[in-house]
CSV table of C-alpha atoms in Angstrom, one decimal:
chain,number,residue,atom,x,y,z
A,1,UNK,CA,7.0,5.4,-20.2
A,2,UNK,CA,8.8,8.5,-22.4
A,3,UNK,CA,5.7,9.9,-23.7
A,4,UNK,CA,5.1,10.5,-27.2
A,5,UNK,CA,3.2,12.5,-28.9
A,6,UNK,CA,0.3,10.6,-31.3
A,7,UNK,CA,1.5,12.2,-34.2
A,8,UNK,CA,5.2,11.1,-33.7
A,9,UNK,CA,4.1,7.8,-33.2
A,10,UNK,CA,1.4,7.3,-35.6
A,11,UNK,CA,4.1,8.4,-37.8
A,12,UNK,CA,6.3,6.1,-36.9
A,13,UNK,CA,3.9,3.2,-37.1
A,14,UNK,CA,2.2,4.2,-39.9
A,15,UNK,CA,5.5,4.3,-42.0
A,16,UNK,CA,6.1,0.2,-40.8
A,17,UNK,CA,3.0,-1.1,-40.9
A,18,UNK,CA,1.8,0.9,-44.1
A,19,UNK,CA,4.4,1.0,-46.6
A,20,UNK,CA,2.7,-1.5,-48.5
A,21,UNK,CA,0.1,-0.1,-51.1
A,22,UNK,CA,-2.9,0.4,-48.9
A,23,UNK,CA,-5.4,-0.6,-50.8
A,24,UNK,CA,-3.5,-3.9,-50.7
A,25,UNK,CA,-3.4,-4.2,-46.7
A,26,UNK,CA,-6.6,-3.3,-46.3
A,27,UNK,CA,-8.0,-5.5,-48.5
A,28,UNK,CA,-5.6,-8.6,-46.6
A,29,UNK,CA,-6.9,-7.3,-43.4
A,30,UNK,CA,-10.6,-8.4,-43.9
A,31,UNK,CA,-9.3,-12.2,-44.5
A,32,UNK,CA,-5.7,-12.8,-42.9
A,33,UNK,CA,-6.5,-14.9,-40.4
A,34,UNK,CA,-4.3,-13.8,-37.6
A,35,UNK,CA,-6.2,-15.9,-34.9
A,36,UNK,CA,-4.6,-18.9,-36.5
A,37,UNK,CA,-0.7,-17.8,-37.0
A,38,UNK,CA,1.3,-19.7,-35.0
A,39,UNK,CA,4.5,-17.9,-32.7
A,40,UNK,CA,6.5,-18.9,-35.7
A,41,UNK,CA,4.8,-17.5,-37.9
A,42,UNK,CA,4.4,-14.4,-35.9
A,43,UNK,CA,8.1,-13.8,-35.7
A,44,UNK,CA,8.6,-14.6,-39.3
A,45,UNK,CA,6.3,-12.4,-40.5
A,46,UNK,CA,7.2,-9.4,-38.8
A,47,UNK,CA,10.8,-10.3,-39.5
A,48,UNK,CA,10.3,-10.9,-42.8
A,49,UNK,CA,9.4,-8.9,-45.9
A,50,UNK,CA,5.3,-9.5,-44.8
A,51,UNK,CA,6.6,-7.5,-41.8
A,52,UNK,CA,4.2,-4.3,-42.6
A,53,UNK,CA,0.9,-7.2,-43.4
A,54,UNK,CA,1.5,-8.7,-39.5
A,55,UNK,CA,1.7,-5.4,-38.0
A,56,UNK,CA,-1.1,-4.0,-39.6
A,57,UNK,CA,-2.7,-7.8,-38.6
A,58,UNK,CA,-1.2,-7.5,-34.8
A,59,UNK,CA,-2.7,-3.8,-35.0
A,60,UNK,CA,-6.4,-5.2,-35.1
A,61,UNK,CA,-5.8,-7.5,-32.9
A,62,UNK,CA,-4.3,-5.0,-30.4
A,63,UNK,CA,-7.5,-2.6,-30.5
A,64,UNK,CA,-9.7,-5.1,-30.3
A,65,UNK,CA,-8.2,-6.7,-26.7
A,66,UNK,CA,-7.5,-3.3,-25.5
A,67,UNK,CA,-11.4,-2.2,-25.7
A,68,UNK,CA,-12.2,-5.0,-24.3
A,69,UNK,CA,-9.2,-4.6,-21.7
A,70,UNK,CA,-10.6,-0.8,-21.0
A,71,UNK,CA,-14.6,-1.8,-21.4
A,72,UNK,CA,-14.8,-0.5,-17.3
A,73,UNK,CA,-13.4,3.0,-18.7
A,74,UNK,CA,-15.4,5.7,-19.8
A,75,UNK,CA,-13.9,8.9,-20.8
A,76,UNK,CA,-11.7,9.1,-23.6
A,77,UNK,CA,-10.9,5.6,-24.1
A,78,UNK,CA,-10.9,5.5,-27.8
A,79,UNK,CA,-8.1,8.0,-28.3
A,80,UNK,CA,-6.1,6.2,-25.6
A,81,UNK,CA,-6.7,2.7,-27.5
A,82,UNK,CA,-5.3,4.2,-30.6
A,83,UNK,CA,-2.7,5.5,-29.3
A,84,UNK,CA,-1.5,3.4,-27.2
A,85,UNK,CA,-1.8,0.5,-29.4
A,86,UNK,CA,0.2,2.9,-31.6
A,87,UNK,CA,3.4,2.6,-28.8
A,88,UNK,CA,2.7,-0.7,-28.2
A,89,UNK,CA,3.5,-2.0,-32.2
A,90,UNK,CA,6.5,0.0,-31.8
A,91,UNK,CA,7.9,-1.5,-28.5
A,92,UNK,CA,6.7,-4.9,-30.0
A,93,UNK,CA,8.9,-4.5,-32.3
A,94,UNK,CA,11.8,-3.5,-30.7
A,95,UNK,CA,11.4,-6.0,-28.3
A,96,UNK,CA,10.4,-9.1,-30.6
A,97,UNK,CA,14.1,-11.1,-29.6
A,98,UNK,CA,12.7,-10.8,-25.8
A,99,UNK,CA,9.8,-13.0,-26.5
A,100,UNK,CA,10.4,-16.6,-24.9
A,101,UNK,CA,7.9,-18.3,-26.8
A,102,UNK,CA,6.5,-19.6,-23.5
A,103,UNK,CA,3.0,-18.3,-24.3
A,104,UNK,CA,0.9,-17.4,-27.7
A,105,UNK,CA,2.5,-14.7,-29.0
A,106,UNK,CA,-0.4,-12.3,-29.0
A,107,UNK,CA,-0.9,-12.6,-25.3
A,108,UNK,CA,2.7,-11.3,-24.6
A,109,UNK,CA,1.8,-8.5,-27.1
A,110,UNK,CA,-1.3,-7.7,-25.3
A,111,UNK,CA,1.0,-7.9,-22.0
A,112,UNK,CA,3.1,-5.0,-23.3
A,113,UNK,CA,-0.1,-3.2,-24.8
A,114,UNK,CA,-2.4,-3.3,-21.5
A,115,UNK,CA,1.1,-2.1,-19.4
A,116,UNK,CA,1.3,1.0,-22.2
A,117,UNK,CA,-2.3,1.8,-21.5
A,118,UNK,CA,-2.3,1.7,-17.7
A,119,UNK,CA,1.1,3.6,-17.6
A,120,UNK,CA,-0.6,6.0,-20.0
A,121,UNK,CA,-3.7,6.3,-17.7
A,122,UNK,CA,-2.0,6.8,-14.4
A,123,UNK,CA,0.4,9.6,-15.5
A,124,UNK,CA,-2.9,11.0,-16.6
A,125,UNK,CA,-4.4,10.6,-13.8
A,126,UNK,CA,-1.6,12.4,-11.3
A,127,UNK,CA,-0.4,14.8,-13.8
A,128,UNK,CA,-1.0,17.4,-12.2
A,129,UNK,CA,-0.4,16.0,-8.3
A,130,UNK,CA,2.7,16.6,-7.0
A,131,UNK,CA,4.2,13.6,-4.2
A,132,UNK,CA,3.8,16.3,-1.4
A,133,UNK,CA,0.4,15.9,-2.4
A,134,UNK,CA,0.5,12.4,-2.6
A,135,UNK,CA,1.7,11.9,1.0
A,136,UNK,CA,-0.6,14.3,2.5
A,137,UNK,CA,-3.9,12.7,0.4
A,138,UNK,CA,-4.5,10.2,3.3
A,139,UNK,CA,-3.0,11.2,6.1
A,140,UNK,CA,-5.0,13.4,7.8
A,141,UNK,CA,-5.9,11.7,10.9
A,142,UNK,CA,-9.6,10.7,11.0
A,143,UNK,CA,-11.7,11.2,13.8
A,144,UNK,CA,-13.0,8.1,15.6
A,145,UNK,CA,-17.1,8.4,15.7
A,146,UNK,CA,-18.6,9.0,19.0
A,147,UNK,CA,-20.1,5.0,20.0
A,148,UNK,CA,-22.0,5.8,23.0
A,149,UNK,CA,-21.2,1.6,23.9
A,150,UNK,CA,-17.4,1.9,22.2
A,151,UNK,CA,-15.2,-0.1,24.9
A,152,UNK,CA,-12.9,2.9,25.8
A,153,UNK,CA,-10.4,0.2,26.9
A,154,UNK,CA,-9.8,-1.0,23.5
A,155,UNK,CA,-9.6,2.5,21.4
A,156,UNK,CA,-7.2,3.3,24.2
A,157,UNK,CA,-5.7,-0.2,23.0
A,158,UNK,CA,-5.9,1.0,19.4
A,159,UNK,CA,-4.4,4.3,19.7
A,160,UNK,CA,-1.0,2.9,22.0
A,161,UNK,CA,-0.8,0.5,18.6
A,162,UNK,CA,-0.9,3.1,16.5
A,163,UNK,CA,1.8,5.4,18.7
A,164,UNK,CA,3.8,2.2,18.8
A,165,UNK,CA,3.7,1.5,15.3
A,166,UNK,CA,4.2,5.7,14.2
A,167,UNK,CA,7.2,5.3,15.9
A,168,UNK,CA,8.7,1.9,14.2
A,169,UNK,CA,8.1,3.4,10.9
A,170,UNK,CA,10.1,6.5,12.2
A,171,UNK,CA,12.9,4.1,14.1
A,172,UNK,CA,12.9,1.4,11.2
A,173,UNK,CA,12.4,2.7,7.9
A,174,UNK,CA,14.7,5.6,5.9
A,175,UNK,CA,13.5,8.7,5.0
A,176,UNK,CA,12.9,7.9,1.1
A,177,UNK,CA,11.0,5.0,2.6
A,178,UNK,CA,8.9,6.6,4.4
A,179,UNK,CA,7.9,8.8,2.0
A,180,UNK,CA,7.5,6.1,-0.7
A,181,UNK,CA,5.3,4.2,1.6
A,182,UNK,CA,2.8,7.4,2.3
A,183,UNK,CA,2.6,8.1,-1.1
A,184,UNK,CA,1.7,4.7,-2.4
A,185,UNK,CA,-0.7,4.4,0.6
A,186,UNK,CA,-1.8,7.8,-0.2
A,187,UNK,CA,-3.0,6.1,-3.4
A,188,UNK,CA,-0.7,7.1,-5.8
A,189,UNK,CA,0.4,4.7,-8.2
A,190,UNK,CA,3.9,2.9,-8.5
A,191,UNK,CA,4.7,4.5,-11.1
A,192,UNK,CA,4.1,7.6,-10.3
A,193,UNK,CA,5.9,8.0,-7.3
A,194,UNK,CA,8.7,6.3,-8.4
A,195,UNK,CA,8.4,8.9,-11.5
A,196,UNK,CA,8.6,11.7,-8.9
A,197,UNK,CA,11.7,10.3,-6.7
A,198,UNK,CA,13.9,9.6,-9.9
A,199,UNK,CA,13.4,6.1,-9.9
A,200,UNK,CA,11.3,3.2,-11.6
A,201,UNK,CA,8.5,0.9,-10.4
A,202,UNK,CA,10.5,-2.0,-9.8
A,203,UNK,CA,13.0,-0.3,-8.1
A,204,UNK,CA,10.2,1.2,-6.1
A,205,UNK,CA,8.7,-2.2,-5.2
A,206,UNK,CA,11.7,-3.2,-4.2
A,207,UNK,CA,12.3,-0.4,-2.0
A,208,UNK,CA,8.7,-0.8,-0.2
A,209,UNK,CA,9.2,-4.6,0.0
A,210,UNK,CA,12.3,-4.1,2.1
A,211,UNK,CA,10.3,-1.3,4.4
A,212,UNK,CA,7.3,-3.9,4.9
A,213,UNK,CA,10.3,-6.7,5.7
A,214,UNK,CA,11.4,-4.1,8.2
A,215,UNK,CA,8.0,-3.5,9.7
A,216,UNK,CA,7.3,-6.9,10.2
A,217,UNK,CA,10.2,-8.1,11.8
A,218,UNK,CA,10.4,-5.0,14.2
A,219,UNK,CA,6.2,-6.2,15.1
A,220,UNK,CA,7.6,-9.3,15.6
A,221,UNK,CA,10.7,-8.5,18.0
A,222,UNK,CA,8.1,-6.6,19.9
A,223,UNK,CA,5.7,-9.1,19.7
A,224,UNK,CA,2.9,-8.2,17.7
A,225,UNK,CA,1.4,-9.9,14.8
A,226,UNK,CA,0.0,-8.1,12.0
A,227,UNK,CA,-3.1,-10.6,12.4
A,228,UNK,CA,-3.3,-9.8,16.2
A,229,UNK,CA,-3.6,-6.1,15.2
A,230,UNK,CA,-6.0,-6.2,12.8
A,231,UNK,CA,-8.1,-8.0,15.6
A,232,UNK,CA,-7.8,-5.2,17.6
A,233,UNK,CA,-9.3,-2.9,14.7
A,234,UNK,CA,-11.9,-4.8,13.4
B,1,UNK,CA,0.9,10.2,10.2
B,2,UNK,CA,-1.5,8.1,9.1
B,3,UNK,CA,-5.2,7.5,10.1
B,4,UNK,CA,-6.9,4.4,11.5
B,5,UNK,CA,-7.9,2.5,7.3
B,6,UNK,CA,-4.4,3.2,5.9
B,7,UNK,CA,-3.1,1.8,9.0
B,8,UNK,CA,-4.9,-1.0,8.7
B,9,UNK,CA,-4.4,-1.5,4.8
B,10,UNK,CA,-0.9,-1.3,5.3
B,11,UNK,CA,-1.1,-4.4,8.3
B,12,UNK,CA,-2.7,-6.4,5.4
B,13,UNK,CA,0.4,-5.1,3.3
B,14,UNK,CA,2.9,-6.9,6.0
B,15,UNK,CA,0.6,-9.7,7.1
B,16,UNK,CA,1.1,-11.1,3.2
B,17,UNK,CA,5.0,-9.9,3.4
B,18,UNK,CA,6.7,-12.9,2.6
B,19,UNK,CA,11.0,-12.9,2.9
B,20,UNK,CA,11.2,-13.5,-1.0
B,21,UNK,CA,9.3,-11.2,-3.2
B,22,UNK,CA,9.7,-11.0,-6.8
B,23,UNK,CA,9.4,-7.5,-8.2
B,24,UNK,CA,7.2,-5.9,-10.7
B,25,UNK,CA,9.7,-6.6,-14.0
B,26,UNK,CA,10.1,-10.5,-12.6
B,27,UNK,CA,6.2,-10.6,-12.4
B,28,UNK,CA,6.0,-8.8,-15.9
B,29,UNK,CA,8.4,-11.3,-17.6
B,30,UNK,CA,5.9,-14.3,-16.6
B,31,UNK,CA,2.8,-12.3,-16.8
B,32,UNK,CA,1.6,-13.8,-20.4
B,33,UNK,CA,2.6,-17.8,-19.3
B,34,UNK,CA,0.7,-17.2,-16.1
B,35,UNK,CA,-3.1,-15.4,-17.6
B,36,UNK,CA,-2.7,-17.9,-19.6
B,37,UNK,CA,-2.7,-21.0,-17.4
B,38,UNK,CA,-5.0,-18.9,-15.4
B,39,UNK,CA,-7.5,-19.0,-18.6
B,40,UNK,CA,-7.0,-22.8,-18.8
B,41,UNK,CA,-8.2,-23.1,-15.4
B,42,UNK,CA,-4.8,-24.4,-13.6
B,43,UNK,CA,-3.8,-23.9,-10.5
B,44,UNK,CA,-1.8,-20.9,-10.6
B,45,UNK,CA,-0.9,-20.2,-7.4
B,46,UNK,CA,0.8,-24.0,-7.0
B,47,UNK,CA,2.6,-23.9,-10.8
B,48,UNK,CA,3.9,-19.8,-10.0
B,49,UNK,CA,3.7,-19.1,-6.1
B,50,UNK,CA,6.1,-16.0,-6.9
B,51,UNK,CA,4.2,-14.7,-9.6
B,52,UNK,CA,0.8,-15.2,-7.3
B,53,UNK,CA,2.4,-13.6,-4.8
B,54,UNK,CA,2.8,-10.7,-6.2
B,55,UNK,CA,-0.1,-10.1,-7.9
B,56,UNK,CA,-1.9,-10.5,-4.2
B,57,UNK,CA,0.3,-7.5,-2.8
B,58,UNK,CA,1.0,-5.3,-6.3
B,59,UNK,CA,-2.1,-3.1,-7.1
B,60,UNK,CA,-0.6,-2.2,-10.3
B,61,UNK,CA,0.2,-5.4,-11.6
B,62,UNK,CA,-3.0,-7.0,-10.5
B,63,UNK,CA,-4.5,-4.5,-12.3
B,64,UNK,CA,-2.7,-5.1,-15.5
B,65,UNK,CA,-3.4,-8.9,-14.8
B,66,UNK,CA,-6.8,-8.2,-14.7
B,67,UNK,CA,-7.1,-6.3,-17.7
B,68,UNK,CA,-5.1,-8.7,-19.6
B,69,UNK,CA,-7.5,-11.2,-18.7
B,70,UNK,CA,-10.2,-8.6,-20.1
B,71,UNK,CA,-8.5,-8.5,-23.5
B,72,UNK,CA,-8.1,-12.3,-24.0
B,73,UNK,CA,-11.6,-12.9,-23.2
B,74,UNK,CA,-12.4,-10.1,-25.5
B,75,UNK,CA,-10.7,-12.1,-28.4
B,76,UNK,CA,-12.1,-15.1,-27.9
B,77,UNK,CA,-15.4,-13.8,-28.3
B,78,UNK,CA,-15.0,-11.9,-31.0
């Protein structure tokens, strides 16, 4: 997401959805029933010359999904409603030929609104984490606790299956994979890491679906099952 | 490298690898059509296996999933 600033949005919104008289718009918002517009009706009135009534209409309906979307989220929700709502009505618009019609039409704007918000959220949330940082988050090897009855035959089993598998992800997997993969296991959103690799989330999926493919048919050629393994740790 | 619960996240991660994945746009693109059959209580998984899928290995869009789900319910309440 190229991130805007509030004002350069609102702006931007504002001079859309509120070039009408205000009064005016305000005054239609307490009655239009916007619950009721069909797709059709949708499309025609934010094509049309009603364009700045719908999107002041799509507006409340916006805010009022996305605090319900956020209701989990405590701090600072309500600025990041507005003004992501804010990008949302704009990408809306510039995407209204995209929409298929294959569901109601607020549902696909609420798709695009909740994506702006969680995008917004997460590059909050790692601003200030580089993907070094990322990759070393969770890998620091965790001691095993001391089980006076622990079978020593089967952590003995558990670390050869972790050697073993340290070294497919070395012999099977690129380098930008492998550092892809500790990241996002690392917990660093999509996203984000793709953000800091120059590349984009689907991309990035992409990318780790092959390096899973990888892993798995390498397990298999050595004859291990993920399920198997998991056995072993449990 | 790794210690012994990311290890065993990412097993879970290639236990549910499937050969054919769609990706996180593909999901995206069908996202509204599926919360929405989702909300009218059909079987999801059988009408959009890809779609399912992905929201069972994608954090990120199960997240948005879930919050889409959120905002719809949020609106039918109101």
């Amino acid at each position: 997401m190229v991130h805007k600033s509030s004002g350069e949005v609102s702006s931007r919104v504002n001079q859309r959805a509120y070039g009408a008289d205000r009064s005016t718009l305000f005054a239609q918002q307490q009655w239009v029933p916007a619950k009721e517009r069909s797709n059709e009706q949708w499309l025609a009135a934010l094509h049309g010359p009603k364009k700045d009534m719908a999107l002041a209409d799509l507006r409340i309906v916006l805010v009022r999904g996305l605090r319900g979307a956020l209701r989990g989220y405590t701090s600072g929700v309500e600025s990041l409603v507005e003004d992501c709502v804010q990008e949302a009505l704009i990408k809306i618009l510039d995407n209204l030929d995209s929409f298929r019609g294959e569901s109601h039409f607020t549902t696909w704007a609420y798709k695009i609104c909740v994506r702006t918000a969680f995008a917004e959220m997460r590059r909050r949330k790692w601003r200030d984490v580089s993907l070094e940082e990322a990759i070393l988050g969770r890998k620091a090897s965790v001691s095993m606790p001391v089980d006076s009855l622990a079978d020593t035959e089967r952590i003995t089993s558990q670390r050869m299956i972790m050697a073993a598998f340290r070294r497919f992800v070395d012999e099977e997997l690129t380098v930008k994979q492998r550092r892809a993969l500790l990241a996002a296991l690392g917990g660093m959103h999509l996203e984000e890491v793709a953000r800091r690799m120059g590349t984009n989330r689907n991309a990035l999926y992409k990318l780790l679906h092959d390096a899973r493919k990888r892993l798995k048919r390498r397990m298999t050629a050595e004859g291990l099952s993920p399920q198997e393994v998991l056995s072993v740790f449990s | 490298m790794f210690n012994q619960d990311i290890f065993k996240m990412l097993l879970r991660e290639i236990a549910e690898t499937r050969e054919v994945e769609i990706g996180c746009d593909e999901c995206f693109e069908q996202l509204d059509r599926f919360v929405e059959m989702e909300l009218s209580g059909l079987n999801t998984a059988q009408a959009m296996p890809l779609v399912q899928d992905h929201l069972e290995i994608c954090g990120e869009c199960r997240e948005e999933f879930e919050a889409l789900l959120l905002a719809l319910r949020a609106t039918e309440e109101a």
